[in-house]
Coordinates of C-alpha atoms and ligand atoms in Angstrom, one line a residue:
Chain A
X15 CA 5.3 6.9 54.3
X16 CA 3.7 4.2 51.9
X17 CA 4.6 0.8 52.5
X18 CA 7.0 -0.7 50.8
X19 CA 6.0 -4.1 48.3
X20 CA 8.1 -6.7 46.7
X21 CA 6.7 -8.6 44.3
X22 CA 8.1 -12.2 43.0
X23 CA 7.1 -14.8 40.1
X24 CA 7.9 -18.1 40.5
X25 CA 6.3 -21.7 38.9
X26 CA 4.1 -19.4 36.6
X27 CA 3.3 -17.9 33.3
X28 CA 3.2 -14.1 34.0
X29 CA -0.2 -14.0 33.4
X30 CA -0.9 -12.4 36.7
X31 CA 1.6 -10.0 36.1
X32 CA 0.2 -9.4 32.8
X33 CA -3.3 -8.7 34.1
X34 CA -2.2 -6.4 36.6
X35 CA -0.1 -4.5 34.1
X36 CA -2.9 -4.2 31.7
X37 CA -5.2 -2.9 34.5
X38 CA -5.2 0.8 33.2
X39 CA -5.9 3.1 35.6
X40 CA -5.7 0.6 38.3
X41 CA -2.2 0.1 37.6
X42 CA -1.5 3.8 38.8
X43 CA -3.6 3.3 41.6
X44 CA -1.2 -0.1 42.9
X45 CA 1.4 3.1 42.6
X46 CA -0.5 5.4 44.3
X47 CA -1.0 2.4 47.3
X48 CA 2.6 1.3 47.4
X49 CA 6.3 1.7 47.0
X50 CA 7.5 -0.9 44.8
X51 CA 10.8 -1.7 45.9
X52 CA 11.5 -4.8 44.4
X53 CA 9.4 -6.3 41.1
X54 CA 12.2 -8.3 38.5
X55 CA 9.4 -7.9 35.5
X56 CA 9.5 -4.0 36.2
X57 CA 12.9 -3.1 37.6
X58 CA 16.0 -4.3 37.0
X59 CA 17.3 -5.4 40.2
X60 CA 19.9 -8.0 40.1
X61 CA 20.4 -10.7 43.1
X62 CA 21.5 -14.7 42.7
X63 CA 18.9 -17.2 42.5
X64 CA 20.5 -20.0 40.5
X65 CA 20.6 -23.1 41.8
X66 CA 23.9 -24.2 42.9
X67 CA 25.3 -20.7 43.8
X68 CA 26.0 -19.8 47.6
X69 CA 25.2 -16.8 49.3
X70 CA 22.1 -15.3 50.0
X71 CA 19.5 -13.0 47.9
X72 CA 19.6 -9.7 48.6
X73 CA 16.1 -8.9 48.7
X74 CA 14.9 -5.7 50.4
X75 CA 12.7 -5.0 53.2
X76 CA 9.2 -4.9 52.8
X77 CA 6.0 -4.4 54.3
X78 CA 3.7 -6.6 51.7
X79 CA 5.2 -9.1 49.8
X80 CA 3.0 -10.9 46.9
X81 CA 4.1 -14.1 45.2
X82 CA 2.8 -15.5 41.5
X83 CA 3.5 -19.1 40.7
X84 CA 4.4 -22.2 43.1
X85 CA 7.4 -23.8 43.8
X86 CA 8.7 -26.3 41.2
X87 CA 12.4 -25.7 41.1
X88 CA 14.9 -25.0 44.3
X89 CA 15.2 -21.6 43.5
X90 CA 12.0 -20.9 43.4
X91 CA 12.2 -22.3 47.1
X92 CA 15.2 -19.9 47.7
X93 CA 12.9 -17.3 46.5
X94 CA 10.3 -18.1 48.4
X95 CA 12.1 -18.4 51.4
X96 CA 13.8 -14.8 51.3
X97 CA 10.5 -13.3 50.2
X98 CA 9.1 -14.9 53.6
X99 CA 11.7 -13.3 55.7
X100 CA 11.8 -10.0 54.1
X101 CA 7.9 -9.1 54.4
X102 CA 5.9 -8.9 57.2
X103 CA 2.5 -10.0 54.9
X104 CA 3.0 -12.4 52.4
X105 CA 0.2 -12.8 49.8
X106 CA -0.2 -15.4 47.3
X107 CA -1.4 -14.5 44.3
X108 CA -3.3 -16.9 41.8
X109 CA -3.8 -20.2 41.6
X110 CA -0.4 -21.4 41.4
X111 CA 0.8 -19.8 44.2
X112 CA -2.5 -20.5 46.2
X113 CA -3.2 -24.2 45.1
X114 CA -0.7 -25.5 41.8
X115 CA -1.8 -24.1 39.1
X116 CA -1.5 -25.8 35.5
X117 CA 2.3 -26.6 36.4
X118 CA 0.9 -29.0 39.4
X119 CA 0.0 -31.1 36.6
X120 CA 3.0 -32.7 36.3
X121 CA 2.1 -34.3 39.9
X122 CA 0.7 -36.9 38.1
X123 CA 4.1 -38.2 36.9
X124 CA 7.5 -38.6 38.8
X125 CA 10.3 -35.5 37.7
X126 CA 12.1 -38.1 36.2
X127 CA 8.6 -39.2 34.3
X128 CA 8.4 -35.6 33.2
X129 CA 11.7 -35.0 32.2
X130 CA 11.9 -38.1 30.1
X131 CA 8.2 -36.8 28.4
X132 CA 9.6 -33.6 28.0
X133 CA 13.1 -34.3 26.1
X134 CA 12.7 -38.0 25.1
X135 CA 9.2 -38.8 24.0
X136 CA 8.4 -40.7 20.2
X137 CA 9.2 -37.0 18.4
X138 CA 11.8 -35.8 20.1
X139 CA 13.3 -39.3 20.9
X140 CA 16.9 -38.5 20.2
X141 CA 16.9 -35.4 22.7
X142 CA 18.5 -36.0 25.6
X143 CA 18.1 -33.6 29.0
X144 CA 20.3 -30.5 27.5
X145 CA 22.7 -29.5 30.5
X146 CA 21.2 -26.3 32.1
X147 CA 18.2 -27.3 32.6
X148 CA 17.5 -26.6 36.2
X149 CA 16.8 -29.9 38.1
X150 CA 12.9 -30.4 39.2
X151 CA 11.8 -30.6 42.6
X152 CA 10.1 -33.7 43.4
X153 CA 6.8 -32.1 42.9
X154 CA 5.1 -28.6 42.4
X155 CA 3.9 -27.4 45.6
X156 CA 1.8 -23.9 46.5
X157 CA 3.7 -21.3 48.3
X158 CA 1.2 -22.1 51.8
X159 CA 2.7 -25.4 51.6
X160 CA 6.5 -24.3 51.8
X161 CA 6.0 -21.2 54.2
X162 CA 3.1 -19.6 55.9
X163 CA 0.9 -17.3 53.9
X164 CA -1.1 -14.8 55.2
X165 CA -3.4 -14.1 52.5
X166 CA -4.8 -16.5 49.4
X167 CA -5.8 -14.7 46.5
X168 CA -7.1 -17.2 43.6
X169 CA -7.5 -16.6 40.3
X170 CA -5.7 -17.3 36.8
X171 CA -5.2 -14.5 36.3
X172 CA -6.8 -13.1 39.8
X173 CA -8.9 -9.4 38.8
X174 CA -6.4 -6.9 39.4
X175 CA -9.3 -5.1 40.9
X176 CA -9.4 -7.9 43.7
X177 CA -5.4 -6.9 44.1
X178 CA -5.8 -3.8 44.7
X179 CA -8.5 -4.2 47.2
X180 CA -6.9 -6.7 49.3
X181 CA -3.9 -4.1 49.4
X182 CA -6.3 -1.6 50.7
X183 CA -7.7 -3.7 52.9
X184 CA -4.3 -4.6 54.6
X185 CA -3.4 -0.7 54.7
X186 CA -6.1 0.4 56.0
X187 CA -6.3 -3.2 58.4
X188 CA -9.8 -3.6 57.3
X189 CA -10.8 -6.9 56.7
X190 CA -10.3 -9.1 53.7
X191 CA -13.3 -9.5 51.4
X192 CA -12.9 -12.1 49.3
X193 CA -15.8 -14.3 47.4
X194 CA -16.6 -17.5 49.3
X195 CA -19.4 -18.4 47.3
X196 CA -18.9 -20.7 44.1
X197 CA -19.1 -19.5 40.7
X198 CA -23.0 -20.7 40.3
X199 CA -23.5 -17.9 43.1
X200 CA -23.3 -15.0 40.2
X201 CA -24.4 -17.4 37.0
X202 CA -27.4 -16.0 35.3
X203 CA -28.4 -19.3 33.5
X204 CA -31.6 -21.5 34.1
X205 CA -31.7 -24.0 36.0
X206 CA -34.6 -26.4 35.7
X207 CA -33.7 -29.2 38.1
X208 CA -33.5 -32.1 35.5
X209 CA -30.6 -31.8 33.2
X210 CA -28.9 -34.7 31.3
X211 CA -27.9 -38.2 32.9
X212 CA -24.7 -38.2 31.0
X213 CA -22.1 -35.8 30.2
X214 CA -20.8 -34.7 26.6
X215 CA -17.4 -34.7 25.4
X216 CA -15.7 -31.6 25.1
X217 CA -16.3 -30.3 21.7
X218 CA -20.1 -30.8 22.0
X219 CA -20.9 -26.2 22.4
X220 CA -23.8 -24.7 24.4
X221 CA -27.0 -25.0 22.9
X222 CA -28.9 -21.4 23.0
X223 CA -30.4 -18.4 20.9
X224 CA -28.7 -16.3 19.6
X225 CA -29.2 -13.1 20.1
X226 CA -30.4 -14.2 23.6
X227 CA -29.4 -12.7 27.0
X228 CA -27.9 -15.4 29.0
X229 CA -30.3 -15.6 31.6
X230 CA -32.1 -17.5 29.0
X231 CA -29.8 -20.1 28.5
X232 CA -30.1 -23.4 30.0
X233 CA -27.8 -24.2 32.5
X234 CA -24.1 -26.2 30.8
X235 CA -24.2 -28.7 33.2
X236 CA -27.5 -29.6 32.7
X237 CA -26.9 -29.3 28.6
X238 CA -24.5 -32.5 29.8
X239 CA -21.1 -29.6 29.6
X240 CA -18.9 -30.8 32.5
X241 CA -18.9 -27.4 33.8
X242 CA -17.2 -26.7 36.6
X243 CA -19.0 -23.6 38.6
X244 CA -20.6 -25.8 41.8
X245 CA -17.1 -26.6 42.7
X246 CA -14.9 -23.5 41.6
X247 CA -14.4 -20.3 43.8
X248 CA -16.6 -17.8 42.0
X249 CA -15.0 -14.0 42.1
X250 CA -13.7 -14.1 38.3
X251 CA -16.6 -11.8 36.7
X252 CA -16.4 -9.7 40.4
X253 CA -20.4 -9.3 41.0
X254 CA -20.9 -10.0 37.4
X255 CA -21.7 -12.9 35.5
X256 CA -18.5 -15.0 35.5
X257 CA -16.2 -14.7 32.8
X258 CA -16.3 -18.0 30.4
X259 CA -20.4 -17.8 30.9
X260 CA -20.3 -14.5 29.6
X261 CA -18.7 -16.2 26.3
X262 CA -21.3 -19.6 26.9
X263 CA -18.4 -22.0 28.0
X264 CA -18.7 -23.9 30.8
X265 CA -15.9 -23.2 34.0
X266 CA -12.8 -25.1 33.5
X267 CA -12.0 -24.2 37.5
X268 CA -9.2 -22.1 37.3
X269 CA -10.3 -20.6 40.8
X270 CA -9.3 -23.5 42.4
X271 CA -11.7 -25.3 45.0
X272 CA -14.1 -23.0 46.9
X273 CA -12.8 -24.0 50.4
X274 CA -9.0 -23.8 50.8
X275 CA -9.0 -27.9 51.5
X276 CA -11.7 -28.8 48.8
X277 CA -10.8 -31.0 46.3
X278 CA -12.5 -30.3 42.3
X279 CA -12.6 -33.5 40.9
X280 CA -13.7 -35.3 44.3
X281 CA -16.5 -32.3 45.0
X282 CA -17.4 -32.5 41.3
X283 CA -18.5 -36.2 41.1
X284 CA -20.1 -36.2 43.7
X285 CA -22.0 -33.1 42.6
X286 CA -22.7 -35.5 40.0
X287 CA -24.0 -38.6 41.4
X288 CA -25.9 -37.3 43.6
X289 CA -27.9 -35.4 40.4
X290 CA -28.1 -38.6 39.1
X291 CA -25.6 -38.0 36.8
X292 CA -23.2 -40.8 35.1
X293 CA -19.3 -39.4 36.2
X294 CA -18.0 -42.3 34.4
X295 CA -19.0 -40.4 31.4
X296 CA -16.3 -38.1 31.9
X297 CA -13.2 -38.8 30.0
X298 CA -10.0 -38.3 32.0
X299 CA -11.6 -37.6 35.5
X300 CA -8.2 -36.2 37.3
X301 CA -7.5 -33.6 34.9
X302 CA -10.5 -31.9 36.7
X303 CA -7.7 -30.9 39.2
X304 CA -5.6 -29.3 36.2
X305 CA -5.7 -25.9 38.3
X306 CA -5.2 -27.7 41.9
X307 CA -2.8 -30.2 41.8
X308 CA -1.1 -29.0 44.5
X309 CA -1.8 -29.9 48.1
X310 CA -0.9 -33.6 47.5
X311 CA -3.8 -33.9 45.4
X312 CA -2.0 -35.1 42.5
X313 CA 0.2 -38.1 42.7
X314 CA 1.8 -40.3 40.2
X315 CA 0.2 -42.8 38.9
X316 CA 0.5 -46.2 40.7
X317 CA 1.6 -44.8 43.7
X318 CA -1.0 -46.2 46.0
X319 CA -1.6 -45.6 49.7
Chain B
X15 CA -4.9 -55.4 69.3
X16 CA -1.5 -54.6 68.4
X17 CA -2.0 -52.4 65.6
X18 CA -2.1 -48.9 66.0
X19 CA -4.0 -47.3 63.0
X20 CA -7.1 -46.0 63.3
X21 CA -10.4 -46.2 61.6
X22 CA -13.4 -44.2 61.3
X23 CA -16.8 -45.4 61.4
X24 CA -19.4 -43.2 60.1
X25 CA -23.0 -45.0 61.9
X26 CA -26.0 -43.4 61.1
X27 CA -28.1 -42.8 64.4
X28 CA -31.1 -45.2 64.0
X29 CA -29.6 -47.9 62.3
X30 CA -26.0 -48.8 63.0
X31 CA -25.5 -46.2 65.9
X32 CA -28.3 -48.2 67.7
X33 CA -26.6 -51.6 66.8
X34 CA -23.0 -50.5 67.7
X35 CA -24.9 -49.8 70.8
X36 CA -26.5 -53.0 71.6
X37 CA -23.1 -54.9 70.9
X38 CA -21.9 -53.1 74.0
X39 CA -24.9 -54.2 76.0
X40 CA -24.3 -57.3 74.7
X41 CA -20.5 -57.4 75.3
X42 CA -19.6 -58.3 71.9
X43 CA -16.1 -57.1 71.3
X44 CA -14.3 -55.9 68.9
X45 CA -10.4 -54.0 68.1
X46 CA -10.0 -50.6 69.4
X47 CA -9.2 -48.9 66.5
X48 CA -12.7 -48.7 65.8
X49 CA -13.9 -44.8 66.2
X50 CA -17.2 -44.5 66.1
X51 CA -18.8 -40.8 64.3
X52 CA -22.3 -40.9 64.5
X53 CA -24.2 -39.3 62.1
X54 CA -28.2 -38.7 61.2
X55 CA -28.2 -40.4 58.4
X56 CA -25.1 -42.2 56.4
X57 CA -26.8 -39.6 53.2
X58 CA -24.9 -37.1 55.0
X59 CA -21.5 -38.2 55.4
X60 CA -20.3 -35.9 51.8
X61 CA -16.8 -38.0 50.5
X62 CA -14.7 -34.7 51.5
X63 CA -15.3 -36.4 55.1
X64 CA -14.0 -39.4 54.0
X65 CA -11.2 -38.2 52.2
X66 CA -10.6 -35.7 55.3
X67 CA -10.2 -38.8 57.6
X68 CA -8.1 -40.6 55.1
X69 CA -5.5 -37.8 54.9
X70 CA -5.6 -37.1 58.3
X71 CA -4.0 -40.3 58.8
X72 CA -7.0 -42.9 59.4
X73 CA -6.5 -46.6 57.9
X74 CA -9.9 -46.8 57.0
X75 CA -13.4 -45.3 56.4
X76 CA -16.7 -47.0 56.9
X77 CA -19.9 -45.7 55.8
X78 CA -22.8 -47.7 58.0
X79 CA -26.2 -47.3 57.3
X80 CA -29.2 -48.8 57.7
X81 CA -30.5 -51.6 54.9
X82 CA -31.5 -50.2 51.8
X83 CA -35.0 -49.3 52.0
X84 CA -35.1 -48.8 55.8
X85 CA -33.9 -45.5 56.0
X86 CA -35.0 -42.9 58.7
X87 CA -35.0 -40.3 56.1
X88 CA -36.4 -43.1 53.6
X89 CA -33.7 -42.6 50.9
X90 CA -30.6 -41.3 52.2
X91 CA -28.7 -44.4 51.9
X92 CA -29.5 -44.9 48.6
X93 CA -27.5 -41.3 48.2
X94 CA -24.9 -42.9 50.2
X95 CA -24.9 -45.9 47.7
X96 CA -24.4 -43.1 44.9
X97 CA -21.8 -41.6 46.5
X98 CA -19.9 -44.8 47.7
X99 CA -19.2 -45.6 43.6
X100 CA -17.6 -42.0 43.3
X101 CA -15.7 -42.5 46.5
X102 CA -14.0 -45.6 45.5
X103 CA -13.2 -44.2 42.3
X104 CA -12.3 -41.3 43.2
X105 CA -9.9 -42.2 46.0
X106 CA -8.0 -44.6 43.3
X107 CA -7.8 -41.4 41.1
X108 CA -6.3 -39.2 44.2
X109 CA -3.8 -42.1 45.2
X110 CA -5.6 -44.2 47.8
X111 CA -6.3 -47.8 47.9
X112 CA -9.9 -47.9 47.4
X113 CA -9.6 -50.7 49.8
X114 CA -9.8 -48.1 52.6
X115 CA -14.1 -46.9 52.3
X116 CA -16.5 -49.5 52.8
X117 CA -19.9 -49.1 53.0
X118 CA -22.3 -51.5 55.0
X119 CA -25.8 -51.6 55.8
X120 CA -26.3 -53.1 59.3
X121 CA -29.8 -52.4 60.9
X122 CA -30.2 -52.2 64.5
X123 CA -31.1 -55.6 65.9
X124 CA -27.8 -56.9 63.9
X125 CA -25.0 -55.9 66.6
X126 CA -23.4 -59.5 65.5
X127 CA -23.3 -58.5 62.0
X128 CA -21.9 -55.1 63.1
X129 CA -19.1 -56.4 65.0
X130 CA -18.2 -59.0 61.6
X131 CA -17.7 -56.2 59.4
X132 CA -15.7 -54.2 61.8
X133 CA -13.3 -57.3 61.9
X134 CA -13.2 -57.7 58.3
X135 CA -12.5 -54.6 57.1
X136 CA -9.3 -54.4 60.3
X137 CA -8.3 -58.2 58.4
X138 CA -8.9 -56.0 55.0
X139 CA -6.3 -52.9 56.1
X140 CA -4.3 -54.9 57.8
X141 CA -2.9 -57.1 55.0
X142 CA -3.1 -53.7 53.2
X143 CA -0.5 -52.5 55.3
X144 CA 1.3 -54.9 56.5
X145 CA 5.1 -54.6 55.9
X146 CA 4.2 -50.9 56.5
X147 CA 5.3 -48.4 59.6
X148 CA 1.7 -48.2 60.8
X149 CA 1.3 -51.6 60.9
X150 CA 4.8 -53.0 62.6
X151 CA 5.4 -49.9 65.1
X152 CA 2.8 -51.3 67.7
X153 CA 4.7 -55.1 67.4
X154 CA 3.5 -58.2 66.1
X155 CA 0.8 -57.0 64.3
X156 CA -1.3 -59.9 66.0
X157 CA -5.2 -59.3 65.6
X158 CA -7.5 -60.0 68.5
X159 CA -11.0 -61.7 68.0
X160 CA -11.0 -62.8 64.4
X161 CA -13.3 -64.6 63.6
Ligands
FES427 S1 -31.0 -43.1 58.7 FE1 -29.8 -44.8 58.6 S2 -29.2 -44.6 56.6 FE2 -30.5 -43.0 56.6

């Protein structure tokens, strides 16, 4: 018998659903792995999650549950919570789930802060919070934060070919591979040692031939593009060359911190000064944790410990 | 000392290791919430660490190392000078008091000196948090030896 897998999306954009369901081939071979026995973007399966309404969810049984998104509203926590007792392994899959995600952002601001940006800001002033909008939790948290998780899979979106392999790995009780190293680990570029002292704004582009393999290129951050590979989990480009190099843009992080409790914008500086670099250059420092705002990391302005 | 926070001291072995060191020969005293880490060389002490202590609950973080230009490792503090500038604005950025790092260069015949910043950064926290649960749970909130 093949296990059974339910799959949830919570505090995301379905863009790891999207990946996985544009995989091809590897799409049949998820089928092939598992019995799907509950996936809402692929079956219709009808069980109460809105907020306010009693009674449980009727999730099935599984063997391997995998969560996209965090946890941003209480029904996402219902979710979350049923998914936990229902599944024996619980994997979270992307960088929301693992570590925020873009959603975390609004960490920086209090619900109320958001909600007010949201429907009552200079062009939409009149707007007031429609009725039906679901009410925010105080803050967007990962899944591992809420409930225990027994496997972290990063990514936005994660390579469906790392899904599948994690799912074999757990079926066959191998052990999990994932990358560890940062994404500098598989970046062809050049590296001289002595790069710029100061970083560029953001619409300054990568200087190079064209025409040009990349392993000609000059190093980004030493070109002065905040690029984030020392300080992001590699993995995105599998063994390759990772993904936004392959285009010559620098790493905007989206792999979240290389160890679970790292922290971007706190690794990054200091990957900075100590290459002699002026951080203060960088505009808007704590958006650097636009992919892991979760964990704490981001607070609201003002609120000082 | 009535205060029950706690707050890390990263010395570096040849500078402010050695002087924490002499002010216990010397019986120079000072508060217990004082934990010592000794490290090589305060170069090494990467702001993960002190960010680490400071969400594991700690009051404080010092950085001690040796005077600028003394170094063991002859420029390690000056990394730790580097690094201090991105910790302080970097723990404002994350939601901490920058209040909470210092970084002090105490060499190792300066155990008097030592034991001064250790009671100026306590004063510094404590009137931080003062008001606050860590500060009132252990009583009066009293400080012992300030000088
Ligand atoms: S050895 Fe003391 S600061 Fe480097």
């Amino acid at each position: 018998m093949k296990p059974r897998l339910n799959f949830e999306w919570l505090h995301g954009c379905s863009g790891c659903e999207i990946a996985l369901l544009n995989s091809g081939e590897l799409l049949f071979s998820l089928f092939q792995l598992v019995d799907i026995v509950h996936f809402p973007l692929l079956m219709d399966h009808k069980y109460i999650a809105d907020p306010g309404e009693e009674g449980d969810l009727s999730l099935p049984e599984a063997d391997i549950g995998l969560v996209t998104g965090g946890v941003g509203l209480a029904s996402h926590l219902k979710i979350l919570t049923a998914m936990r007792r229902q599944c024996r392994v619980l994997i979270a899959v992307g960088t929301c789930a693992g570590h925020g995600g873009i959603p975390a952002m609004r960490n920086q601001w209090t619900a109320g802060q958001t909600m007010e940006t949201v429907f009552s800001t200079a062009t939409t002033d009149t707007a007031p919070v429609p009725d039906g909008v679901p009410a925010l939790l105080d803050r967007v948290s990962s899944i591992d934060e809420q409930v225990r998780v027994d496997v972290c899979l990063p990514g936005c979106p994660p390579r469906p070919e790392m899904i599948i392999a994690v799912l074999e790995a757990l079926i066959q009780r191998e052990e999990q591979r994932l990358p560890h190293k940062s994404v500098c680990e598989t970046c062809p570029t050049v590296r001289t040692g002595k790069g710029q002292a100061t970083i560029h704004r953001g619409t300054v582009r990568a200087a190079y031939t064209p025409g040009e393999p990349l392993d000609r290129m000059r190093c980004l951050l030493e070109q002065g593009l905040l690029c984030m590979g020392p300080v992001t989990a590699g993995g995105c480009g599998g063994r390759d060359v990772p993904l936004c190099l392959r285009s010559r843009v620098s790493c905007r992080g989206c792999y979240g911190p290389v160890r679970k409790y790292g922290n971007q914008l706190l690794d990054m500086m200091n990957a900075l000064a100590s290459n002699g670099i002026d951080y203060r250059t960088i505009i808007d420092r704590t958006s650097l944790l636009r992919f892991s705002g979760a964990h704490g990391r981001l607070r609201p302005k003002g609120e000082r410990k | 000392m009535n205060w029950d926070a706690k707050i890390i001291a990263f010395c570096c072995n040849w500078c402010s290791y050695a002087a924490a060191d002499l002010a216990g020969i010397s019986r120079l005293q000072y508060s217990g919430s004082i934990r010592i880490i000794r490290v090589l060389c305060s170069g090494m002490v990467h702001p993960q660490q002190v960010l680490h202590a400071l969400d594991k609950g700690a009051a404080g973080v010092m950085l001690i190392g040796c005077h600028l230009g003394e170094c063991h490792y002859l420029k390690g503090n000056e990394v730790a000078l580097a690094r201090a500038e991105v910790i302080v604005d970097t723990l404002e950025d994350l939601g901490y008091a920058s209040e909470r790092f210092e970084l002090t260069w105490v060499s190792s015949a300066e155990p008097e000196r030592l034991v001064k910043a250790f009671h100026h950064m306590i004063a510094r926290l404590a009137d931080l948090d003062r008001g606050s649960p860590v500060f009132t749970a252990g009583g009066a909130g009293r400080l012992i030896n300030e000088t």
